[in-house]
Amino acid sequence: MSESSRDTVEGAGWAAAERGTYRQLMPGKVEKLSWLNPRTLWAARNGVVASWFGDPTGRTRSRWVAERVAAGAPADKVIRRADPDRFSFMVVGDTGEGDDPQYAVVPGFLKVAQGTSFAVIASDVIYPVGSTDDYGTKFFQPYRDYPAPIYAVPGNHDWYEDLGGFMRVFCGDAPPLPPEPAPHALSRAWWRALLWHRPRPADEQRLAQARSLRSAPAQRAVQPGPYWAIDTGPVRIIGIDTGLLGTIDAEQGAWLREVSQGPRPKILITGSPLYVDGEHHPCAIEGGGTVDDIVRDPAHRYVAAIGGDIHNYQRYPVNVDGRTLQYVVSGGGGAFMHATHTIPRVSVANVTESDFRCYPLRGDSLAFYSRLYGRRLRLRRFFTLTEAEATAVVAERLGVPPTRAPGSPVRLTRRVRLVASLLGAGRRPDRPSRLRLPVRKIYTQLFSPGSATYSPPFFKSFLRLDVTPEAIRLRCFAATGNRAQEVDPPVEDEVTIPLV
């Protein structure tokens, strides 16, 4: 087994001599997506508009689901597969930027995925707005050589064109929804409609060519809708659609309560993680209750909840009435990297720092961001931290031993500590940051990496789950964009989840 980032600097992908072969998989012309581009932000405005003038996704989702049932999809939205009691499947989240970081995941993904029965994309299949025309280079092309079906739950970006592209690709080429009556003038719905980003007409020839890349019978999968359940082997896998704002509507909530009944072990796949960045986000259900209430109910027998949306890997083993539920963030499948170094020392739901796992390691995240800001602000000499400096200053701020031991003693200067503070590095709960919250948000949210990260290491990740009647083995694999991690993807985290 190859060295991981927890073992060595080389295992993390730093200072590697050979770039991976992933560019050979990419189309000739790649559009570099930048989240600092005002045109991109304007196209992706529907989340903000929904937060101001009301979220219409619940009604739109209900219409999509009704159309699918009328077209013959199962009313219970359960996909019944014939996999044996021992099988494996892949999970990868937040994939579809269509550029270097997404394609850098593919070689390792294909290698690790050998022998798996299917894959699931957890959130944001297509950036920036889920357009049908983007599926060619951001879904069909990168995964053309994965021989099994791919299912998906949508993320907020897939909803920015009212989920039309997602429904066409994953739900039996669902036709567009008929327009609704115009709202009353000057009402909230009227203002929302005025500002709403509308879907663009799809290029049908382009879509047909894209579909041909994954046209083998064994690759085909048709979902009953944007939320679904899969009965396979000894487990039920349940995928929910959290829409634009990270909540679910009453109709989907009632369905979730129904399909969660019974003693069969269950895994939740969601577009919005329930534990992330050291905080609990239980996911509200319209009309009352939360998704996590359903997951925690011992009668429902959930063993794990895996969510996308945040572009890294995190795991929280939460004890619920004597049972351990694994809450996982798996959003490192291709989009820019969300920082882990901003996560404070973990203390949530009796999960402590020693229980918590993340990838990239906080020190690698801080070193990554320091290089990024050094380039952007043309202050390389000031901002850039070595991997050893970043690891040491994170350990000091959190009050924990370094995750990866430095090769030699590291001197922490005032500059190193100042850069760590400016870039929002986490602290112990009893040592709050001297930076006020709005200032920290400027550094940690406004200046996200976006498309500036076009050279390894990318710190991407994906999951493989091996299921038996007795247990599930969950492993997180790294993809850095370097050749060494392509040839032998390192395991960054592993846990065995008992089913008996």
XYZ file of C-alpha atoms in Angstrom:
500
model
C 0.000 0.000 0.000
C 1.331 3.443 -0.917
C 2.179 6.090 1.665
C -0.576 8.535 2.557
C -0.429 12.181 3.591
C -0.418 10.985 7.200
C 2.843 9.177 6.537
C 5.069 11.471 4.484
C 5.241 14.758 2.607
C 5.667 12.759 -0.617
C 2.542 10.765 0.226
C 0.644 14.060 0.376
C 1.787 14.848 -3.156
C 4.165 17.696 -2.365
C 7.310 18.087 -4.472
C 6.376 15.169 -6.722
C 8.578 14.646 -9.772
C 5.963 13.408 -12.237
C 2.514 14.762 -13.034
C -0.213 12.206 -13.602
C -1.619 11.089 -16.932
C -5.112 12.474 -16.341
C -4.770 15.174 -19.003
C -4.828 12.459 -21.644
C -8.472 11.874 -20.661
C -9.488 15.513 -21.044
C -11.090 17.022 -24.144
C -8.901 19.201 -26.329
C -10.336 22.500 -25.105
C -11.122 22.946 -21.421
C -13.061 25.925 -20.131
C -11.471 27.062 -16.885
C -14.246 27.781 -14.425
C -13.563 30.730 -12.119
C -15.760 31.520 -9.135
C -14.262 35.014 -9.079
C -15.773 35.759 -12.498
C -18.849 38.039 -12.114
C -20.556 36.280 -15.048
C -20.284 32.929 -13.238
C -21.629 34.383 -10.000
C -24.533 36.067 -11.808
C -25.483 32.838 -13.587
C -25.470 31.029 -10.220
C -27.682 33.600 -8.494
C -30.761 31.451 -7.862
C -29.682 30.376 -4.389
C -29.471 33.994 -3.269
C -32.751 34.857 -5.012
C -34.481 31.911 -3.285
C -33.202 33.021 0.123
C -34.622 36.516 -0.476
C -37.955 35.799 -2.133
C -38.797 32.223 -1.162
C -37.505 28.836 -2.261
C -39.584 27.283 -5.074
C -37.644 24.011 -5.269
C -40.098 22.022 -3.146
C -42.946 22.700 -5.577
C -40.723 22.168 -8.624
C -39.410 18.902 -7.206
C -42.956 17.708 -6.527
C -43.875 18.414 -10.151
C -40.815 16.508 -11.413
C -41.650 13.523 -9.193
C -45.284 13.498 -10.339
C -44.169 13.547 -13.977
C -41.851 10.591 -13.389
C -44.550 8.538 -11.638
C -46.956 9.307 -14.484
C -44.273 8.061 -16.900
C -44.078 4.708 -15.090
C -41.434 5.218 -12.398
C -42.111 3.226 -9.200
C -44.280 5.218 -6.804
C -42.142 4.167 -3.819
C -39.014 5.413 -5.664
C -37.087 2.246 -4.774
C -34.537 0.808 -7.223
C -34.323 -2.942 -6.683
C -30.984 -4.389 -7.738
C -29.878 -8.017 -7.850
C -26.424 -7.610 -6.303
C -25.192 -10.465 -4.091
C -24.776 -10.165 -0.336
C -21.134 -9.214 -0.910
C -20.661 -6.283 -3.252
C -18.921 -2.900 -3.495
C -19.838 0.574 -4.677
C -18.197 3.977 -5.080
C -19.169 7.405 -3.762
C -17.763 10.629 -5.153
C -19.103 14.106 -4.491
C -19.089 17.572 -6.089
C -17.486 16.452 -9.292
C -18.439 18.556 -12.240
C -16.107 21.474 -12.884
C -14.730 19.755 -15.991
C -11.162 20.906 -15.453
C -7.871 19.546 -14.085
C -9.019 18.798 -10.504
C -11.993 16.744 -11.734
C -10.042 14.734 -14.300
C -7.178 14.194 -11.835
C -9.561 12.011 -9.809
C -10.436 9.714 -12.704
C -7.363 7.427 -13.061
C -7.309 6.500 -9.382
C -11.081 6.241 -9.273
C -11.110 3.763 -12.165
C -8.339 1.713 -10.573
C -9.986 1.494 -7.149
C -13.453 0.999 -8.671
C -12.576 -2.281 -10.376
C -15.186 -4.889 -9.500
C -17.696 -2.423 -8.046
C -21.397 -2.751 -8.858
C -22.269 0.937 -9.233
C -21.279 4.453 -8.214
C -23.132 7.359 -6.595
C -22.409 11.058 -7.103
C -23.279 12.947 -3.931
C -24.135 16.554 -4.860
C -23.262 19.020 -7.629
C -22.859 16.819 -10.677
C -22.434 19.877 -12.895
C -21.031 23.348 -12.196
C -21.806 26.185 -12.375
C -25.569 25.901 -13.050
C -26.336 22.268 -13.956
C -26.719 23.018 -17.664
C -27.613 20.100 -19.945
C -24.941 21.201 -22.427
C -22.211 20.781 -19.797
C -22.826 17.068 -19.195
C -20.585 16.024 -22.080
C -17.261 17.246 -20.684
C -18.233 17.142 -17.002
C -19.969 13.761 -16.702
C -19.991 11.524 -19.786
C -16.365 12.181 -20.830
C -14.614 11.727 -17.466
C -16.574 8.589 -16.502
C -16.826 7.012 -19.942
C -14.632 4.072 -18.881
C -16.466 3.297 -15.638
C -18.313 0.131 -16.715
C -21.188 0.155 -14.190
C -24.230 2.406 -13.590
C -23.874 5.808 -11.923
C -26.676 7.191 -9.747
C -26.736 10.695 -8.285
C -28.388 13.064 -5.842
C -28.446 16.695 -6.976
C -26.673 19.532 -5.236
C -27.603 23.184 -5.144
C -25.727 23.898 -8.397
C -27.742 21.244 -10.232
C -30.836 23.240 -9.239
C -29.676 26.546 -10.742
C -31.467 25.639 -13.994
C -34.454 24.072 -12.217
C -32.918 20.561 -12.316
C -33.705 20.124 -16.022
C -30.297 18.789 -17.040
C -30.141 16.382 -14.080
C -33.592 14.974 -14.841
C -32.756 14.424 -18.506
C -29.528 12.547 -17.789
C -30.420 10.511 -14.704
C -34.212 10.180 -14.827
C -35.156 8.730 -18.177
C -34.789 11.843 -20.332
C -37.637 13.543 -18.457
C -39.226 16.229 -20.668
C -39.226 19.880 -19.539
C -41.926 20.911 -17.088
C -44.763 23.006 -18.537
C -44.633 26.665 -17.461
C -46.623 27.748 -14.420
C -49.093 30.660 -14.383
C -47.517 34.081 -13.995
C -47.461 35.315 -10.364
C -49.268 38.433 -9.190
C -47.434 41.649 -9.999
C -45.028 42.921 -7.310
C -45.527 39.831 -5.129
C -42.493 37.994 -3.745
C -42.984 35.318 -6.382
C -43.104 38.035 -9.062
C -39.778 39.501 -7.937
C -38.306 36.005 -7.767
C -39.467 35.235 -11.299
C -38.044 38.530 -12.517
C -34.571 37.757 -11.150
C -34.560 33.987 -11.714
C -31.910 32.407 -13.942
C -33.812 30.443 -16.594
C -32.615 27.221 -18.259
C -31.039 27.576 -21.666
C -32.363 25.428 -24.537
C -30.295 22.249 -24.810
C -28.197 21.414 -27.865
C -29.785 18.048 -28.699
C -27.038 16.920 -31.063
C -24.406 17.717 -28.461
C -26.313 15.764 -25.803
C -26.715 12.744 -28.108
C -22.981 12.704 -28.804
C -22.267 12.940 -25.086
C -24.607 10.054 -24.258
C -22.761 7.810 -26.706
C -19.724 7.914 -24.387
C -21.619 5.908 -21.746
C -24.002 3.902 -23.918
C -23.146 0.308 -22.983
C -26.142 -1.558 -21.494
C -24.235 -2.234 -18.260
C -23.634 1.507 -17.780
C -27.244 2.562 -17.990
C -29.197 3.611 -14.929
C -32.595 5.279 -14.695
C -33.615 6.826 -11.381
C -37.231 7.347 -10.333
C -36.469 10.975 -9.499
C -34.042 13.295 -7.702
C -34.489 11.292 -4.502
C -34.569 7.520 -4.374
C -33.686 4.342 -2.473
C -31.616 1.392 -3.675
C -32.207 -2.060 -2.220
C -29.075 -4.053 -2.879
C -27.398 -6.919 -1.092
C -28.007 -6.646 2.659
C -28.428 -2.828 2.757
C -30.750 -0.053 1.643
C -29.054 3.098 0.311
C -31.253 6.206 0.461
C -30.492 9.343 -1.534
C -32.189 12.650 -0.703
C -32.363 15.932 -2.593
C -31.675 18.977 -0.403
C -32.331 21.488 -3.170
C -31.031 25.034 -3.267
C -30.936 25.834 0.454
C -30.060 22.534 2.137
C -33.555 21.530 3.306
C -36.203 19.059 2.139
C -39.897 19.595 1.477
C -42.741 17.944 3.380
C -43.536 15.459 0.593
C -39.960 14.192 0.446
C -39.827 14.160 4.254
C -42.876 11.888 4.438
C -41.301 9.577 1.849
C -38.017 9.518 3.787
C -39.801 8.510 6.984
C -41.569 5.733 5.102
C -38.527 4.228 3.346
C -36.503 4.444 6.564
C -38.785 1.955 8.307
C -37.644 -1.579 9.017
C -34.575 -3.372 10.364
C -32.547 -3.454 7.153
C -29.245 -1.510 7.617
C -29.306 1.832 5.824
C -26.882 4.388 4.428
C -27.999 7.950 3.711
C -26.557 9.871 0.742
C -27.340 13.588 0.881
C -26.378 16.763 -0.901
C -25.839 18.513 2.452
C -23.749 16.835 5.179
C -25.233 16.545 8.666
C -21.911 17.086 10.469
C -19.342 19.352 8.857
C -16.556 21.718 9.941
C -17.053 20.774 13.578
C -20.752 21.677 13.552
C -24.078 19.842 13.480
C -26.453 20.672 10.597
C -29.449 18.355 11.088
C -31.254 19.419 7.837
C -34.738 20.782 8.446
C -37.836 19.136 6.969
C -40.662 21.443 5.941
C -43.461 21.081 8.445
C -41.252 19.949 11.321
C -38.484 17.575 12.290
C -35.089 17.023 10.728
C -33.337 14.473 8.573
C -31.002 13.666 11.446
C -33.970 12.836 13.692
C -34.792 10.099 11.184
C -31.176 8.925 10.938
C -30.776 8.742 14.725
C -33.974 6.774 15.337
C -32.746 3.268 16.335
C -35.796 1.666 14.690
C -34.542 2.896 11.309
C -31.113 1.298 11.712
C -28.968 3.801 9.848
C -25.250 3.074 10.075
C -23.835 6.011 8.055
C -24.799 9.350 6.510
C -22.605 10.593 3.642
C -22.970 14.125 2.284
C -21.368 16.241 -0.414
C -21.438 20.047 -0.890
C -18.213 20.757 1.059
C -15.192 20.013 -1.112
C -13.062 17.851 1.163
C -13.323 14.699 3.292
C -14.383 14.618 6.946
C -15.612 11.837 9.260
C -17.381 12.093 12.614
C -18.085 8.824 14.507
C -21.056 9.914 16.644
C -22.301 7.773 19.518
C -26.100 7.675 19.533
C -27.566 5.699 22.436
C -24.728 3.174 22.400
C -24.531 2.899 18.597
C -21.849 4.555 16.475
C -23.120 6.364 13.385
C -20.514 7.408 10.847
C -21.213 10.913 9.544
C -19.046 11.539 6.486
C -18.357 14.495 4.209
C -17.323 13.320 0.744
C -17.186 16.318 -1.570
C -13.641 16.070 -2.879
C -14.512 14.619 -6.271
C -13.442 17.422 -8.572
C -14.373 20.955 -7.552
C -11.957 23.395 -5.923
C -10.798 22.456 -2.431
C -12.590 23.846 0.595
C -10.132 24.450 3.411
C -9.803 22.055 6.323
C -7.336 24.242 8.228
C -10.205 26.558 9.230
C -11.931 23.724 11.162
C -11.446 24.438 14.885
C -10.453 21.778 17.362
C -13.326 19.314 17.121
C -15.677 18.937 20.048
C -19.196 18.132 18.849
C -21.649 15.371 19.809
C -18.942 13.787 22.012
C -16.637 13.517 18.989
C -13.209 14.805 19.947
C -10.147 15.717 17.942
C -8.721 12.217 18.398
C -11.863 10.689 16.830
C -12.151 13.141 13.928
C -10.580 12.522 10.513
C -10.181 14.839 7.552
C -8.429 15.054 4.186
C -6.505 17.065 3.297
C -4.794 17.314 6.663
C -5.146 20.778 8.138
C -1.439 21.513 7.707
C -1.530 20.598 4.025
C -4.633 22.740 3.595
C -2.902 25.747 5.167
C 0.221 25.255 3.048
C -1.986 24.950 -0.066
C -3.846 28.181 0.707
C -0.671 30.063 1.599
C 0.733 29.323 -1.852
C -2.571 30.291 -3.449
C -2.739 33.682 -1.752
C 0.936 34.263 -2.328
C 0.349 33.922 -6.072
C -2.877 35.895 -6.154
C -1.622 38.804 -4.087
C 1.910 38.651 -5.504
C 3.272 38.294 -1.985
C 4.849 34.848 -2.246
C 7.698 35.586 0.147
C 5.298 36.726 2.843
C 2.391 34.278 2.482
C 4.019 31.018 1.422
C 4.481 28.490 4.227
C 6.378 25.239 3.943
C 4.479 22.050 4.652
C 6.433 21.656 7.900
C 5.683 25.235 9.027
C 1.985 24.861 8.250
C 1.764 21.522 10.069
C 3.543 22.891 13.133
C 1.522 26.100 13.436
C -1.779 24.222 13.066
C -0.713 21.821 15.830
C 0.207 24.771 18.056
C -3.094 26.565 17.480
C -5.189 23.449 18.082
C -3.105 22.236 20.999
C -2.564 18.777 19.479
C 0.494 16.809 18.281
C 1.296 17.181 14.559
C -0.620 14.649 12.472
C 2.470 14.093 10.328
C 5.691 14.402 12.277
C 8.123 16.978 10.799
C 11.479 15.717 9.620
C 13.376 18.311 11.672
C 12.528 20.957 14.291
C 10.474 23.857 12.899
C 10.856 27.462 14.054
C 7.531 29.243 14.245
C 8.171 32.892 13.518
C 5.811 35.848 13.909
C 5.281 35.761 10.140
C 4.195 32.114 10.193
C 1.745 32.746 13.022
C 0.405 35.892 11.340
C -0.177 34.094 8.024
C -2.002 31.288 9.854
C -4.254 33.871 11.510
C -4.903 35.757 8.284
C -5.878 32.541 6.517
C -8.321 31.601 9.266
C -6.531 28.616 10.783
C -8.667 26.986 13.484
C -8.040 27.229 17.207
C -8.972 25.531 20.442
C -12.439 26.504 21.706
C -10.896 28.343 24.682
C -8.709 30.484 22.403
C -10.957 32.425 20.001
C -9.402 34.151 17.035
C -8.453 37.802 17.393
C -9.857 38.362 13.913
C -13.492 39.385 13.985
C -15.861 37.015 12.211
C -16.529 39.251 9.153
C -12.773 39.561 8.573
C -12.307 35.796 8.781
C -15.146 35.286 6.290
C -13.378 37.551 3.814
C -10.306 35.330 3.915
C -11.988 31.949 4.169
C -15.025 32.395 1.914
C -14.695 35.334 -0.478
C -11.223 34.328 -1.668
C -11.947 30.670 -2.329
C -9.425 28.824 -4.519
C -11.777 28.751 -7.502
C -10.029 27.828 -10.715
C -6.603 29.035 -9.632
C -5.532 25.501 -8.684
C -4.233 23.991 -11.908
C -1.128 22.244 -10.661
C -0.867 19.297 -8.250
C -1.380 18.469 -5.479
C -5.139 18.976 -5.757
C -6.076 17.025 -2.586
C -9.123 15.348 -4.141
C -10.785 12.209 -2.749
C -13.406 9.514 -3.300
C -14.856 6.569 -1.364
C -15.131 2.844 -1.866
C -17.571 0.886 0.302
C -17.279 -2.917 0.474
C -20.450 -4.493 1.837
C -20.914 -7.917 3.418
C -23.750 -9.224 5.606
C -21.515 -8.640 8.619
C -19.942 -5.223 7.979
C -19.221 -2.328 5.624
C -15.628 -1.334 4.992
C -15.437 2.370 4.091
C -12.199 3.755 2.675
C -11.298 7.249 1.545
C -8.736 7.348 -1.278
C -6.665 10.370 -2.296
C -6.148 11.845 -5.748
C -3.458 14.512 -5.965
C -2.912 14.797 -9.710
C 0.536 13.251 -9.365
C 1.559 10.026 -11.059
C 2.480 8.229 -7.830
C -1.033 8.566 -6.415
C -2.594 7.608 -9.766
C -0.688 4.321 -9.909
C -1.444 3.398 -6.299
C -4.087 5.641 -4.717
C -3.309 5.997 -1.001
C -5.899 5.267 1.672
C -6.367 8.413 3.757
C -8.964 6.962 6.118
C -10.582 3.601 6.763
C -13.318 2.421 9.087
C -15.269 -0.822 9.470
C -18.982 -0.390 10.207
C -20.543 -3.473 11.802
C -23.957 -4.585 10.555
C -24.503 -7.416 13.025
